[in-house]
Amino acid sequence: MPDALIIAIEQDALLQCERLLLDAEEAATEMLEAAGEQTSRESRARAASLSAALERKAASAVNTARTKAAGRLLSVRSEMAEEVLKRVEQGFKDLPRERYSALLNRFYSELKADWFEAHEPSAHLVLINPADMGLVKDTEAEFKADDGVSLGVVFVSKDGRLRYENTVSSRIWKGRDALLPMVDGILTGRG
């Protein structure tokens, strides 16, 4: 009988071992499936995070490029408008002598009226380009040749503290804020 008991105990032990092995295999399979699912979830989350980061970087790069392009376009348009204003000034330089003289006399009369309205008439000098000396006639004014004056006249107080300018470039400079958008509109077809 002892042999039968030992055989029964051995068979029971084998069955228990098989059950333990099956349980261990099932547990291992469940653990592998859970780990696979966890890895898959983490992988999807990481991929989504990387995709979002890549989208943000791409959007940032596109916005940076657009900003740079808009800045460059604005710079080019500004340069073109500046060139137009330079050509306008050159157009005045190229006027026939009689028309230029009439323009210079008009600038002088306007400036004289402004000066006399605000200051004592005799307390000034009239600065004029040396090439323009003699084009403006006023026996009461003291004219002085000045290479720094171009396309117009400048009144200065005798002590040099006050300076009134009426030249083509000073008029363009004063009207620049209004002129540049107009020129830009013409250049871009919006004006």
PDB file of C-alpha atoms in Angstrom:
ATOM      1  CA  MET A   1       0.000   0.000   0.000  1.00  0.00           C
ATOM      2  CA  PRO A   2       2.702   2.340   0.642  1.00  0.00           C
ATOM      3  CA  ASP A   3       3.528   2.234  -3.020  1.00  0.00           C
ATOM      4  CA  ALA A   4       0.009   3.138  -3.979  1.00  0.00           C
ATOM      5  CA  LEU A   5       0.005   6.011  -1.471  1.00  0.00           C
ATOM      6  CA  ILE A   6       3.321   7.293  -2.747  1.00  0.00           C
ATOM      7  CA  ILE A   7       2.082   7.043  -6.309  1.00  0.00           C
ATOM      8  CA  ALA A   8      -1.124   8.894  -5.366  1.00  0.00           C
ATOM      9  CA  ILE A   9       0.875  11.582  -3.564  1.00  0.00           C
ATOM     10  CA  GLU A  10       3.227  11.894  -6.541  1.00  0.00           C
ATOM     11  CA  GLN A  11       0.272  12.146  -8.956  1.00  0.00           C
ATOM     12  CA  ASP A  12      -1.387  14.736  -6.729  1.00  0.00           C
ATOM     13  CA  ALA A  13       1.904  16.630  -6.562  1.00  0.00           C
ATOM     14  CA  LEU A  14       2.200  16.451 -10.376  1.00  0.00           C
ATOM     15  CA  LEU A  15      -1.353  17.737 -10.783  1.00  0.00           C
ATOM     16  CA  GLN A  16      -0.668  20.571  -8.372  1.00  0.00           C
ATOM     17  CA  CYS A  17       2.562  21.375 -10.252  1.00  0.00           C
ATOM     18  CA  GLU A  18       0.670  21.368 -13.546  1.00  0.00           C
ATOM     19  CA  ARG A  19      -2.021  23.626 -12.034  1.00  0.00           C
ATOM     20  CA  LEU A  20       0.671  25.941 -10.636  1.00  0.00           C
ATOM     21  CA  LEU A  21       2.413  25.984 -14.011  1.00  0.00           C
ATOM     22  CA  LEU A  22      -0.879  26.750 -15.782  1.00  0.00           C
ATOM     23  CA  ASP A  23      -1.678  29.479 -13.236  1.00  0.00           C
ATOM     24  CA  ALA A  24       1.837  30.862 -13.662  1.00  0.00           C
ATOM     25  CA  GLU A  25       1.501  30.792 -17.457  1.00  0.00           C
ATOM     26  CA  GLU A  26      -1.919  32.505 -17.257  1.00  0.00           C
ATOM     27  CA  ALA A  27      -0.507  35.099 -14.853  1.00  0.00           C
ATOM     28  CA  ALA A  28       2.498  35.621 -17.127  1.00  0.00           C
ATOM     29  CA  THR A  29       0.204  35.973 -20.145  1.00  0.00           C
ATOM     30  CA  GLU A  30      -1.990  38.493 -18.281  1.00  0.00           C
ATOM     31  CA  MET A  31       1.104  40.405 -17.140  1.00  0.00           C
ATOM     32  CA  LEU A  32       2.477  40.471 -20.685  1.00  0.00           C
ATOM     33  CA  GLU A  33      -0.882  41.647 -22.060  1.00  0.00           C
ATOM     34  CA  ALA A  34      -1.146  44.340 -19.346  1.00  0.00           C
ATOM     35  CA  ALA A  35       2.435  45.427 -20.011  1.00  0.00           C
ATOM     36  CA  GLY A  36       1.732  45.482 -23.753  1.00  0.00           C
ATOM     37  CA  GLU A  37      -1.386  47.599 -23.224  1.00  0.00           C
ATOM     38  CA  GLN A  38       0.507  49.920 -20.870  1.00  0.00           C
ATOM     39  CA  THR A  39       3.351  50.222 -23.368  1.00  0.00           C
ATOM     40  CA  SER A  40       0.879  50.874 -26.161  1.00  0.00           C
ATOM     41  CA  ARG A  41      -0.906  53.589 -24.114  1.00  0.00           C
ATOM     42  CA  GLU A  42       2.412  55.202 -23.181  1.00  0.00           C
ATOM     43  CA  SER A  43       3.574  54.987 -26.782  1.00  0.00           C
ATOM     44  CA  ARG A  44       0.361  56.638 -28.054  1.00  0.00           C
ATOM     45  CA  ALA A  45       0.591  59.332 -25.357  1.00  0.00           C
ATOM     46  CA  ARG A  46       4.250  59.987 -26.193  1.00  0.00           C
ATOM     47  CA  ALA A  47       3.475  60.068 -29.925  1.00  0.00           C
ATOM     48  CA  ALA A  48       0.591  62.501 -29.300  1.00  0.00           C
ATOM     49  CA  SER A  49       2.844  64.671 -27.134  1.00  0.00           C
ATOM     50  CA  LEU A  50       5.600  64.671 -29.766  1.00  0.00           C
ATOM     51  CA  SER A  51       3.055  65.389 -32.494  1.00  0.00           C
ATOM     52  CA  ALA A  52       1.671  68.352 -30.535  1.00  0.00           C
ATOM     53  CA  ALA A  53       5.195  69.626 -29.860  1.00  0.00           C
ATOM     54  CA  LEU A  54       6.048  69.268 -33.544  1.00  0.00           C
ATOM     55  CA  GLU A  55       2.865  71.130 -34.529  1.00  0.00           C
ATOM     56  CA  ARG A  56       3.761  73.956 -32.116  1.00  0.00           C
ATOM     57  CA  LYS A  57       7.294  74.156 -33.505  1.00  0.00           C
ATOM     58  CA  ALA A  58       5.985  74.145 -37.069  1.00  0.00           C
ATOM     59  CA  ALA A  59       3.447  76.875 -36.242  1.00  0.00           C
ATOM     60  CA  SER A  60       6.167  78.908 -34.549  1.00  0.00           C
ATOM     61  CA  ALA A  61       8.475  78.514 -37.548  1.00  0.00           C
ATOM     62  CA  VAL A  62       5.678  79.516 -39.951  1.00  0.00           C
ATOM     63  CA  ASN A  63       4.799  82.552 -37.816  1.00  0.00           C
ATOM     64  CA  THR A  64       8.458  83.566 -37.590  1.00  0.00           C
ATOM     65  CA  ALA A  65       8.828  83.227 -41.362  1.00  0.00           C
ATOM     66  CA  ARG A  66       5.641  85.232 -41.962  1.00  0.00           C
ATOM     67  CA  THR A  67       6.817  87.955 -39.587  1.00  0.00           C
ATOM     68  CA  LYS A  68      10.224  88.126 -41.270  1.00  0.00           C
ATOM     69  CA  ALA A  69       8.621  88.186 -44.723  1.00  0.00           C
ATOM     70  CA  ALA A  70       6.187  90.928 -43.680  1.00  0.00           C
ATOM     71  CA  GLY A  71       9.060  92.927 -42.179  1.00  0.00           C
ATOM     72  CA  ARG A  72      11.130  92.546 -45.321  1.00  0.00           C
ATOM     73  CA  LEU A  73       8.162  93.489 -47.503  1.00  0.00           C
ATOM     74  CA  LEU A  74       7.545  96.572 -45.364  1.00  0.00           C
ATOM     75  CA  SER A  75      11.233  97.459 -45.595  1.00  0.00           C
ATOM     76  CA  VAL A  76      11.234  97.099 -49.387  1.00  0.00           C
ATOM     77  CA  ARG A  77       8.042  99.156 -49.688  1.00  0.00           C
ATOM     78  CA  SER A  78       9.555 101.830 -47.440  1.00  0.00           C
ATOM     79  CA  GLU A  79      12.740 101.858 -49.545  1.00  0.00           C
ATOM     80  CA  MET A  80      10.650 102.199 -52.707  1.00  0.00           C
ATOM     81  CA  ALA A  81       8.677 105.076 -51.193  1.00  0.00           C
ATOM     82  CA  GLU A  82      11.933 106.758 -50.126  1.00  0.00           C
ATOM     83  CA  GLU A  83      13.223 106.376 -53.671  1.00  0.00           C
ATOM     84  CA  VAL A  84      10.056 108.018 -55.017  1.00  0.00           C
ATOM     85  CA  LEU A  85      10.573 110.971 -52.644  1.00  0.00           C
ATOM     86  CA  LYS A  86      14.222 111.252 -53.746  1.00  0.00           C
ATOM     87  CA  ARG A  87      13.082 111.324 -57.366  1.00  0.00           C
ATOM     88  CA  VAL A  88      10.549 114.034 -56.537  1.00  0.00           C
ATOM     89  CA  GLU A  89      13.361 116.097 -55.043  1.00  0.00           C
ATOM     90  CA  GLN A  90      15.494 115.419 -58.122  1.00  0.00           C
ATOM     91  CA  GLY A  91      12.558 116.575 -60.269  1.00  0.00           C
ATOM     92  CA  PHE A  92      12.741 119.971 -58.564  1.00  0.00           C
ATOM     93  CA  LYS A  93      16.491 120.117 -59.203  1.00  0.00           C
ATOM     94  CA  ASP A  94      15.845 119.476 -62.880  1.00  0.00           C
ATOM     95  CA  LEU A  95      13.273 122.279 -63.293  1.00  0.00           C
ATOM     96  CA  PRO A  96      13.999 124.902 -65.963  1.00  0.00           C
ATOM     97  CA  ARG A  97      15.797 127.901 -64.436  1.00  0.00           C
ATOM     98  CA  GLU A  98      12.803 130.277 -64.709  1.00  0.00           C
ATOM     99  CA  ARG A  99      10.394 127.813 -63.035  1.00  0.00           C
ATOM    100  CA  TYR A 100      12.968 127.027 -60.362  1.00  0.00           C
ATOM    101  CA  SER A 101      13.452 130.765 -59.724  1.00  0.00           C
ATOM    102  CA  ALA A 102       9.667 131.228 -59.343  1.00  0.00           C
ATOM    103  CA  LEU A 103       9.537 128.319 -56.884  1.00  0.00           C
ATOM    104  CA  LEU A 104      12.484 129.710 -54.903  1.00  0.00           C
ATOM    105  CA  ASN A 105      10.822 133.162 -54.728  1.00  0.00           C
ATOM    106  CA  ARG A 106       7.583 131.560 -53.534  1.00  0.00           C
ATOM    107  CA  PHE A 107       9.462 129.647 -50.821  1.00  0.00           C
ATOM    108  CA  TYR A 108      11.172 132.900 -49.830  1.00  0.00           C
ATOM    109  CA  SER A 109       7.880 134.847 -49.641  1.00  0.00           C
ATOM    110  CA  GLU A 110       6.207 132.136 -47.526  1.00  0.00           C
ATOM    111  CA  LEU A 111       9.152 131.952 -45.149  1.00  0.00           C
ATOM    112  CA  LYS A 112       9.423 135.732 -44.896  1.00  0.00           C
ATOM    113  CA  ALA A 113       5.731 135.980 -43.959  1.00  0.00           C
ATOM    114  CA  ASP A 114       6.150 133.276 -41.281  1.00  0.00           C
ATOM    115  CA  TRP A 115       9.291 134.911 -39.901  1.00  0.00           C
ATOM    116  CA  PHE A 116       7.875 138.444 -39.826  1.00  0.00           C
ATOM    117  CA  GLU A 117       4.753 137.195 -38.123  1.00  0.00           C
ATOM    118  CA  ALA A 118       6.832 135.783 -35.252  1.00  0.00           C
ATOM    119  CA  HIS A 119      10.016 137.943 -35.138  1.00  0.00           C
ATOM    120  CA  GLU A 120      11.519 141.342 -35.730  1.00  0.00           C
ATOM    121  CA  PRO A 121      11.965 141.761 -39.513  1.00  0.00           C
ATOM    122  CA  SER A 122      15.576 142.934 -39.501  1.00  0.00           C
ATOM    123  CA  ALA A 123      17.036 140.410 -37.067  1.00  0.00           C
ATOM    124  CA  HIS A 124      17.785 137.646 -39.564  1.00  0.00           C
ATOM    125  CA  LEU A 125      19.974 136.368 -42.367  1.00  0.00           C
ATOM    126  CA  VAL A 126      18.735 134.553 -45.447  1.00  0.00           C
ATOM    127  CA  LEU A 127      20.815 131.492 -46.279  1.00  0.00           C
ATOM    128  CA  ILE A 128      20.695 130.346 -49.878  1.00  0.00           C
ATOM    129  CA  ASN A 129      22.697 127.968 -52.031  1.00  0.00           C
ATOM    130  CA  PRO A 130      25.584 129.770 -53.807  1.00  0.00           C
ATOM    131  CA  ALA A 131      24.216 128.649 -57.204  1.00  0.00           C
ATOM    132  CA  ASP A 132      20.898 130.347 -56.337  1.00  0.00           C
ATOM    133  CA  MET A 133      22.359 133.723 -55.325  1.00  0.00           C
ATOM    134  CA  GLY A 134      20.629 136.468 -57.284  1.00  0.00           C
ATOM    135  CA  LEU A 135      17.495 134.426 -58.036  1.00  0.00           C
ATOM    136  CA  VAL A 136      15.646 135.962 -55.080  1.00  0.00           C
ATOM    137  CA  LYS A 137      15.408 139.757 -55.033  1.00  0.00           C
ATOM    138  CA  ASP A 138      14.761 141.611 -51.786  1.00  0.00           C
ATOM    139  CA  THR A 139      16.773 144.759 -51.120  1.00  0.00           C
ATOM    140  CA  GLU A 140      15.830 144.713 -47.424  1.00  0.00           C
ATOM    141  CA  ALA A 141      17.218 141.222 -46.771  1.00  0.00           C
ATOM    142  CA  GLU A 142      20.769 140.152 -46.082  1.00  0.00           C
ATOM    143  CA  PHE A 143      21.579 137.061 -48.175  1.00  0.00           C
ATOM    144  CA  LYS A 144      24.427 134.721 -47.358  1.00  0.00           C
ATOM    145  CA  ALA A 145      25.657 131.865 -49.571  1.00  0.00           C
ATOM    146  CA  ASP A 146      25.529 128.479 -47.816  1.00  0.00           C
ATOM    147  CA  ASP A 147      26.422 125.158 -49.486  1.00  0.00           C
ATOM    148  CA  GLY A 148      24.267 123.338 -46.907  1.00  0.00           C
ATOM    149  CA  VAL A 149      21.070 124.854 -48.313  1.00  0.00           C
ATOM    150  CA  SER A 150      19.550 123.149 -51.317  1.00  0.00           C
ATOM    151  CA  LEU A 151      16.311 123.776 -53.216  1.00  0.00           C
ATOM    152  CA  GLY A 152      15.011 126.523 -50.978  1.00  0.00           C
ATOM    153  CA  VAL A 153      15.841 129.184 -48.419  1.00  0.00           C
ATOM    154  CA  VAL A 154      16.607 129.318 -44.703  1.00  0.00           C
ATOM    155  CA  PHE A 155      16.111 132.222 -42.310  1.00  0.00           C
ATOM    156  CA  VAL A 156      18.351 132.324 -39.230  1.00  0.00           C
ATOM    157  CA  SER A 157      18.475 134.836 -36.444  1.00  0.00           C
ATOM    158  CA  LYS A 158      21.688 136.843 -36.330  1.00  0.00           C
ATOM    159  CA  ASP A 159      22.628 135.129 -33.053  1.00  0.00           C
ATOM    160  CA  GLY A 160      22.047 131.731 -34.729  1.00  0.00           C
ATOM    161  CA  ARG A 161      19.501 130.501 -32.150  1.00  0.00           C
ATOM    162  CA  LEU A 162      16.459 130.452 -34.436  1.00  0.00           C
ATOM    163  CA  ARG A 163      16.275 128.719 -37.779  1.00  0.00           C
ATOM    164  CA  TYR A 164      13.277 128.562 -40.164  1.00  0.00           C
ATOM    165  CA  GLU A 165      13.656 126.420 -43.248  1.00  0.00           C
ATOM    166  CA  ASN A 166      11.589 126.290 -46.410  1.00  0.00           C
ATOM    167  CA  THR A 167      13.199 123.856 -48.813  1.00  0.00           C
ATOM    168  CA  VAL A 168      11.920 120.985 -50.917  1.00  0.00           C
ATOM    169  CA  SER A 169      13.541 118.467 -48.563  1.00  0.00           C
ATOM    170  CA  SER A 170      12.096 120.146 -45.429  1.00  0.00           C
ATOM    171  CA  ARG A 171       8.626 120.105 -47.001  1.00  0.00           C
ATOM    172  CA  ILE A 172       8.990 116.435 -47.923  1.00  0.00           C
ATOM    173  CA  TRP A 173      10.204 115.710 -44.391  1.00  0.00           C
ATOM    174  CA  LYS A 174       7.242 117.551 -42.828  1.00  0.00           C
ATOM    175  CA  GLY A 175       4.756 115.801 -45.101  1.00  0.00           C
ATOM    176  CA  ARG A 176       6.539 112.452 -44.936  1.00  0.00           C
ATOM    177  CA  ASP A 177       4.049 110.811 -42.550  1.00  0.00           C
ATOM    178  CA  ALA A 178       1.226 111.648 -44.955  1.00  0.00           C
ATOM    179  CA  LEU A 179       3.228 111.096 -48.163  1.00  0.00           C
ATOM    180  CA  LEU A 180       4.694 107.653 -47.424  1.00  0.00           C
ATOM    181  CA  PRO A 181       1.314 105.891 -47.024  1.00  0.00           C
ATOM    182  CA  MET A 182       0.092 107.599 -50.207  1.00  0.00           C
ATOM    183  CA  VAL A 183       3.193 106.544 -52.160  1.00  0.00           C
ATOM    184  CA  ASP A 184       2.962 103.039 -50.658  1.00  0.00           C
ATOM    185  CA  GLY A 185      -0.690 102.855 -51.726  1.00  0.00           C
ATOM    186  CA  ILE A 186       0.217 103.859 -55.267  1.00  0.00           C
ATOM    187  CA  LEU A 187       3.079 101.339 -55.401  1.00  0.00           C
ATOM    188  CA  THR A 188       0.929  98.475 -54.121  1.00  0.00           C
ATOM    189  CA  GLY A 189      -2.164  99.405 -56.123  1.00  0.00           C
ATOM    190  CA  ARG A 190      -4.204 100.242 -53.014  1.00  0.00           C
ATOM    191  CA  GLY A 191      -4.113 104.009 -53.382  1.00  0.00           C
TER     192      GLY A 191
END
